[in-house]
Amino acid sequence: MNPQFSWNPITDVEWLWSLPSVLNAYRAGLVVAVLAGIVGWFMVLRRQSFAGHSIAVTGFPGAAAAVYAGLSATLGYFGFCVGAALVIAFYTRGSGSGDTVGERAHSSALIAVVQAFALALGALFLQLYGGFLNSTANFLFGNFLGITSTDVLVLVAVAAVVLAVMAAIGRRLLFVSIDPAVAAARGVPVRAMNALFLVLLGATVAEVSQFTGSLLVFALLVMPAATAQVLTAKPALGLAISVVIGALATWFGLAWAFFAKQGTGFTITTIAFGCYLLALLVRALRTRRQPAPMVPHGVLEGAS
């Protein structure tokens, strides 16, 4: 099979979707874009990108440990990612929001410790198992084109559960994320909300990492969400933009990877990064076009 790019989008899409493996990749990519776009938007808003990165990294030793023990890699992803989320949640001091200087310092140190230990475990299982470099590449960078119809159904089921919980707690989670002190004063359980969100983040990372790898999942969590928050501060619009950017990056990245015979991790991440740079340019142009603030009459006269 030698795919040729025709410059006719309809012909190219029809040809791509005629292949079952590529069609499943596009289906999974859309589900991943919706799930990662929404969960990632809250992750960036709550300034927990470092926590998300560390949880994603723990998926690598989790999958390696499961394969070494003769178990399904899925068990390893969920065990380690959700476990790391619980450790970060329950060993964070104070309100758990990381809003004070002391909490931020403690949280960053704790998350760094978890990440460092996870990488050490990954190296250990690599050494114990030995000779599975191809699997290691899949753990880190994923294999979108190896997704089956059953994988897509499982992904949809996990995404439905996570998004249903997010919809149920969305308003309170937004309140806690913006102003945890006032939320606590109003009786919102801040620590419980923080722990629940981290568990949802861990479940999202565990499921998505099986297709994207431990490194690309972080890109899909943070880049579309960060781009959306550069463009708008409105929650509903920001969530929509985050999902759309994730879907566009995934779908165009898959086509680019397939026709150019490049890795999906590079192509999807590059498109998402380009969207972020474009958003920064749009914001800069908006700022330049805004009129200068009016100086009250008499101020210059009084100063002279």
Short mmCIF file of C-alpha atoms in Angstrom, two decimals:
data_model
loop_
_atom_site.label_atom_id
_atom_site.label_comp_id
_atom_site.label_asym_id
_atom_site.label_seq_id
_atom_site.Cartn_x
_atom_site.Cartn_y
_atom_site.Cartn_z
CA MET A 1 0.00 0.00 0.00
CA ASN A 2 1.48 3.33 -1.11
CA PRO A 3 -0.91 6.19 -0.24
CA GLN A 4 -0.73 9.24 -2.53
CA PHE A 5 -2.00 12.68 -1.54
CA SER A 6 -4.30 13.97 -4.32
CA TRP A 7 -5.03 17.58 -3.18
CA ASN A 8 -8.73 16.65 -3.46
CA PRO A 9 -10.02 16.56 0.14
CA ILE A 10 -13.09 14.47 -0.70
CA THR A 11 -11.08 11.85 -2.56
CA ASP A 12 -8.43 11.73 0.15
CA VAL A 13 -10.99 11.37 2.97
CA GLU A 14 -12.91 8.67 1.09
CA TRP A 15 -9.70 6.77 0.50
CA LEU A 16 -8.57 7.09 4.12
CA TRP A 17 -11.93 6.03 5.56
CA SER A 18 -12.09 3.02 3.25
CA LEU A 19 -9.39 1.47 5.45
CA PRO A 20 -10.89 0.01 8.67
CA SER A 21 -7.82 0.74 10.79
CA VAL A 22 -7.70 4.39 9.68
CA LEU A 23 -11.47 4.81 10.13
CA ASN A 24 -11.17 3.49 13.70
CA ALA A 25 -8.30 5.93 14.29
CA TYR A 26 -10.51 8.83 13.20
CA ARG A 27 -13.40 7.63 15.39
CA ALA A 28 -11.11 7.26 18.39
CA GLY A 29 -9.48 10.61 17.64
CA LEU A 30 -12.82 12.39 17.83
CA VAL A 31 -13.67 10.77 21.18
CA VAL A 32 -10.20 11.58 22.52
CA ALA A 33 -10.54 15.20 21.37
CA VAL A 34 -13.83 15.64 23.22
CA LEU A 35 -12.65 13.91 26.40
CA ALA A 36 -9.18 15.48 26.55
CA GLY A 37 -10.51 18.88 25.48
CA ILE A 38 -12.98 19.12 28.36
CA VAL A 39 -10.86 17.52 31.10
CA GLY A 40 -7.77 19.37 29.90
CA TRP A 41 -9.59 22.73 29.97
CA PHE A 42 -10.28 22.29 33.69
CA MET A 43 -6.74 21.00 34.26
CA VAL A 44 -5.21 24.15 32.74
CA LEU A 45 -7.70 26.42 34.53
CA ARG A 46 -6.78 24.79 37.87
CA ARG A 47 -3.05 25.18 37.12
CA GLN A 48 -2.56 21.42 37.39
CA SER A 49 -0.71 20.88 34.10
CA PHE A 50 2.33 19.56 35.97
CA ALA A 51 0.11 17.07 37.82
CA GLY A 52 -1.41 15.99 34.51
CA HIS A 53 2.04 15.48 33.01
CA SER A 54 3.16 13.39 35.98
CA ILE A 55 0.03 11.24 35.88
CA ALA A 56 0.57 10.70 32.15
CA VAL A 57 4.18 9.67 32.77
CA THR A 58 3.11 7.06 35.36
CA GLY A 59 1.14 5.29 32.64
CA PHE A 60 4.44 4.19 31.06
CA PRO A 61 5.75 2.15 34.04
CA GLY A 62 2.22 0.94 34.71
CA ALA A 63 1.86 -0.58 31.26
CA ALA A 64 5.42 -1.92 31.36
CA ALA A 65 4.80 -3.55 34.75
CA ALA A 66 1.58 -5.16 33.56
CA VAL A 67 3.24 -6.57 30.44
CA TYR A 68 6.17 -7.83 32.52
CA ALA A 69 3.70 -9.57 34.89
CA GLY A 70 1.80 -11.12 31.97
CA LEU A 71 -1.30 -8.96 32.51
CA SER A 72 -3.21 -6.61 30.23
CA ALA A 73 -1.52 -3.26 29.72
CA THR A 74 -4.91 -1.64 30.36
CA LEU A 75 -4.76 -2.77 34.01
CA GLY A 76 -1.33 -1.19 34.34
CA TYR A 77 -2.43 2.10 32.83
CA PHE A 78 -5.48 2.42 35.08
CA GLY A 79 -3.74 1.14 38.21
CA PHE A 80 -0.78 3.49 37.99
CA CYS A 81 -2.55 6.57 36.60
CA VAL A 82 -5.47 6.50 39.04
CA GLY A 83 -3.12 5.49 41.86
CA ALA A 84 -0.82 8.45 41.13
CA ALA A 85 -3.86 10.76 41.04
CA LEU A 86 -4.97 9.52 44.47
CA VAL A 87 -1.49 9.96 45.94
CA ILE A 88 -1.32 13.55 44.65
CA ALA A 89 -4.83 14.30 45.89
CA PHE A 90 -4.59 12.87 49.40
CA TYR A 91 -1.08 14.02 50.21
CA THR A 92 -1.66 17.64 49.19
CA ARG A 93 -1.94 19.86 52.23
CA GLY A 94 -4.43 22.59 53.00
CA SER A 95 -7.50 23.04 50.85
CA GLY A 96 -6.01 20.94 48.11
CA SER A 97 -6.41 23.73 45.61
CA GLY A 98 -2.72 24.61 45.66
CA ASP A 99 -3.71 28.24 45.94
CA THR A 100 -1.29 29.48 48.58
CA VAL A 101 2.48 29.73 48.18
CA GLY A 102 3.01 26.93 50.72
CA GLU A 103 0.51 24.63 49.05
CA ARG A 104 1.96 25.29 45.61
CA ALA A 105 5.49 24.49 46.81
CA HIS A 106 4.38 21.32 48.58
CA SER A 107 2.24 20.16 45.66
CA SER A 108 5.01 20.75 43.12
CA ALA A 109 7.52 18.83 45.24
CA LEU A 110 5.12 15.95 45.79
CA ILE A 111 4.22 15.72 42.10
CA ALA A 112 7.90 15.84 41.11
CA VAL A 113 8.63 12.99 43.54
CA VAL A 114 5.83 10.89 42.07
CA GLN A 115 7.05 11.56 38.54
CA ALA A 116 10.67 10.77 39.32
CA PHE A 117 9.73 7.51 41.04
CA ALA A 118 7.47 6.56 38.13
CA LEU A 119 10.29 7.06 35.63
CA ALA A 120 12.60 4.99 37.83
CA LEU A 121 10.04 2.19 37.90
CA GLY A 122 9.72 2.39 34.13
CA ALA A 123 13.48 1.98 33.76
CA LEU A 124 13.39 -0.97 36.18
CA PHE A 125 10.69 -2.83 34.24
CA LEU A 126 12.50 -2.11 30.98
CA GLN A 127 15.62 -3.74 32.42
CA LEU A 128 13.74 -6.70 33.89
CA TYR A 129 11.77 -7.50 30.76
CA GLY A 130 14.37 -6.55 28.16
CA GLY A 131 14.10 -6.56 24.38
CA PHE A 132 10.70 -4.94 23.96
CA LEU A 133 11.74 -1.70 22.36
CA ASN A 134 8.72 -1.68 20.03
CA SER A 135 6.36 -1.92 22.99
CA THR A 136 8.28 0.84 24.73
CA ALA A 137 7.77 3.12 21.74
CA ASN A 138 4.04 2.34 21.79
CA PHE A 139 3.83 3.09 25.52
CA LEU A 140 5.46 6.49 24.99
CA PHE A 141 4.17 7.54 21.56
CA GLY A 142 1.10 5.36 21.00
CA ASN A 143 -0.24 3.66 17.90
CA PHE A 144 -3.37 5.32 16.58
CA LEU A 145 -3.46 3.10 13.50
CA GLY A 146 -3.64 -0.08 15.60
CA ILE A 147 -7.04 0.72 17.13
CA THR A 148 -9.78 -1.90 16.72
CA SER A 149 -13.56 -1.46 16.74
CA THR A 150 -13.66 -2.98 20.26
CA ASP A 151 -11.08 -0.43 21.43
CA VAL A 152 -13.27 2.38 20.12
CA LEU A 153 -16.31 1.03 21.99
CA VAL A 154 -14.35 0.77 25.26
CA LEU A 155 -13.03 4.30 24.73
CA VAL A 156 -16.56 5.60 24.18
CA ALA A 157 -17.77 3.87 27.36
CA VAL A 158 -14.98 5.30 29.53
CA ALA A 159 -15.44 8.75 27.98
CA ALA A 160 -19.19 8.62 28.64
CA VAL A 161 -18.66 7.83 32.33
CA VAL A 162 -16.01 10.54 32.82
CA LEU A 163 -18.01 13.19 30.95
CA ALA A 164 -21.21 12.29 32.82
CA VAL A 165 -19.45 12.86 36.15
CA MET A 166 -17.91 16.09 34.80
CA ALA A 167 -21.36 17.30 33.76
CA ALA A 168 -22.74 16.51 37.21
CA ILE A 169 -20.01 18.40 39.10
CA GLY A 170 -19.15 20.97 36.42
CA ARG A 171 -20.60 24.10 38.06
CA ARG A 172 -19.14 23.34 41.51
CA LEU A 173 -15.81 22.31 39.98
CA LEU A 174 -15.67 25.61 38.08
CA PHE A 175 -16.45 27.51 41.29
CA VAL A 176 -13.73 25.64 43.19
CA SER A 177 -11.25 26.15 40.36
CA ILE A 178 -11.79 29.94 40.18
CA ASP A 179 -12.07 30.82 43.88
CA PRO A 180 -11.48 27.89 46.27
CA ALA A 181 -11.58 30.07 49.40
CA VAL A 182 -15.03 31.47 48.65
CA ALA A 183 -16.22 28.04 47.51
CA ALA A 184 -15.12 26.52 50.83
CA ALA A 185 -16.89 29.34 52.71
CA ARG A 186 -20.08 28.52 50.78
CA GLY A 187 -19.87 24.88 51.91
CA VAL A 188 -18.45 23.33 48.73
CA PRO A 189 -16.18 20.33 49.61
CA VAL A 190 -13.01 21.64 48.00
CA ARG A 191 -10.71 18.73 48.90
CA ALA A 192 -13.27 16.16 47.75
CA MET A 193 -13.79 18.02 44.47
CA ASN A 194 -10.03 18.22 43.96
CA ALA A 195 -9.61 14.49 44.60
CA LEU A 196 -12.52 13.57 42.34
CA PHE A 197 -11.18 15.71 39.49
CA LEU A 198 -7.72 14.14 39.78
CA VAL A 199 -9.27 10.65 39.66
CA LEU A 200 -11.21 11.63 36.53
CA LEU A 201 -7.98 13.03 35.08
CA GLY A 202 -6.21 9.76 35.92
CA ALA A 203 -8.95 7.67 34.29
CA THR A 204 -8.84 9.89 31.19
CA VAL A 205 -5.08 9.61 30.90
CA ALA A 206 -5.18 5.83 31.48
CA GLU A 207 -7.70 5.20 28.72
CA VAL A 208 -6.36 7.68 26.17
CA SER A 209 -2.70 6.71 26.73
CA GLN A 210 -3.39 3.26 25.31
CA PHE A 211 -3.75 4.89 21.87
CA THR A 212 -1.74 8.07 22.14
CA GLY A 213 1.08 6.95 24.44
CA SER A 214 2.14 8.60 27.68
CA LEU A 215 3.66 11.62 25.92
CA LEU A 216 1.03 12.51 23.29
CA VAL A 217 -1.82 12.31 25.80
CA PHE A 218 -0.33 15.24 27.69
CA ALA A 219 -0.10 17.27 24.48
CA LEU A 220 -3.80 16.65 23.77
CA LEU A 221 -4.72 17.57 27.33
CA VAL A 222 -2.80 20.82 27.58
CA MET A 223 -2.37 22.33 24.09
CA PRO A 224 -6.00 22.69 22.92
CA ALA A 225 -7.07 23.84 26.40
CA ALA A 226 -4.25 26.38 26.69
CA THR A 227 -5.04 27.68 23.20
CA ALA A 228 -8.73 28.09 24.09
CA GLN A 229 -7.88 30.02 27.25
CA VAL A 230 -5.65 32.37 25.27
CA LEU A 231 -8.59 33.17 22.99
CA THR A 232 -11.42 33.52 25.52
CA ALA A 233 -12.16 33.56 29.24
CA LYS A 234 -15.76 32.41 28.75
CA PRO A 235 -16.09 28.83 30.08
CA ALA A 236 -18.63 27.47 27.58
CA LEU A 237 -16.90 29.01 24.56
CA GLY A 238 -13.50 27.95 25.86
CA LEU A 239 -14.61 24.34 26.28
CA ALA A 240 -16.02 24.32 22.74
CA ILE A 241 -12.84 25.81 21.26
CA SER A 242 -10.70 23.30 23.17
CA VAL A 243 -12.68 20.36 21.75
CA VAL A 244 -12.66 21.76 18.19
CA ILE A 245 -8.91 22.40 18.22
CA GLY A 246 -8.28 18.91 19.60
CA ALA A 247 -10.44 17.35 16.90
CA LEU A 248 -8.82 19.37 14.10
CA ALA A 249 -5.31 18.60 15.34
CA THR A 250 -6.08 14.89 15.66
CA TRP A 251 -7.85 14.49 12.31
CA PHE A 252 -5.44 16.58 10.23
CA GLY A 253 -2.51 15.07 12.12
CA LEU A 254 -3.66 11.56 11.26
CA ALA A 255 -3.95 12.45 7.56
CA TRP A 256 -0.54 14.13 7.58
CA ALA A 257 1.04 11.14 9.34
CA PHE A 258 -0.54 8.66 6.95
CA PHE A 259 0.34 10.37 3.68
CA ALA A 260 3.78 11.58 4.77
CA LYS A 261 4.57 8.34 6.63
CA GLN A 262 5.45 10.15 9.84
CA GLY A 263 4.65 9.44 13.46
CA THR A 264 1.22 10.57 14.69
CA GLY A 265 2.77 11.95 17.88
CA PHE A 266 4.85 14.47 15.92
CA THR A 267 2.15 15.51 13.44
CA ILE A 268 -0.70 15.94 15.97
CA THR A 269 1.51 17.79 18.45
CA THR A 270 2.90 20.07 15.73
CA ILE A 271 -0.57 21.09 14.54
CA ALA A 272 -1.73 21.72 18.13
CA PHE A 273 1.40 23.78 18.78
CA GLY A 274 0.76 25.78 15.61
CA CYS A 275 -2.77 26.54 16.83
CA TYR A 276 -1.33 27.81 20.13
CA LEU A 277 1.10 30.14 18.33
CA LEU A 278 -1.71 31.39 16.10
CA ALA A 279 -3.84 32.11 19.19
CA LEU A 280 -1.01 34.13 20.71
CA LEU A 281 -0.78 36.14 17.47
CA VAL A 282 -4.54 36.78 17.48
CA ARG A 283 -4.40 37.99 21.07
CA ALA A 284 -1.48 40.28 20.29
CA LEU A 285 -3.38 41.80 17.34
CA ARG A 286 -6.46 42.28 19.52
CA THR A 287 -4.39 44.08 22.13
CA ARG A 288 -2.85 46.41 19.53
CA ARG A 289 -6.28 47.30 18.09
CA GLN A 290 -7.77 48.19 21.44
CA PRO A 291 -8.05 51.99 21.84
CA ALA A 292 -5.73 53.64 24.32
CA PRO A 293 -7.39 54.43 27.68
CA MET A 294 -8.96 57.91 27.80
CA VAL A 295 -7.14 60.40 30.00
CA PRO A 296 -9.61 62.37 32.16
CA HIS A 297 -9.86 66.02 31.22
CA GLY A 298 -7.66 68.17 33.39
CA VAL A 299 -5.24 65.45 34.42
CA LEU A 300 -2.56 66.53 31.94
CA GLU A 301 -3.20 70.16 32.75
CA GLY A 302 -2.79 69.48 36.46
CA ALA A 303 0.42 67.56 35.86
CA SER A 304 1.97 70.32 33.76
#
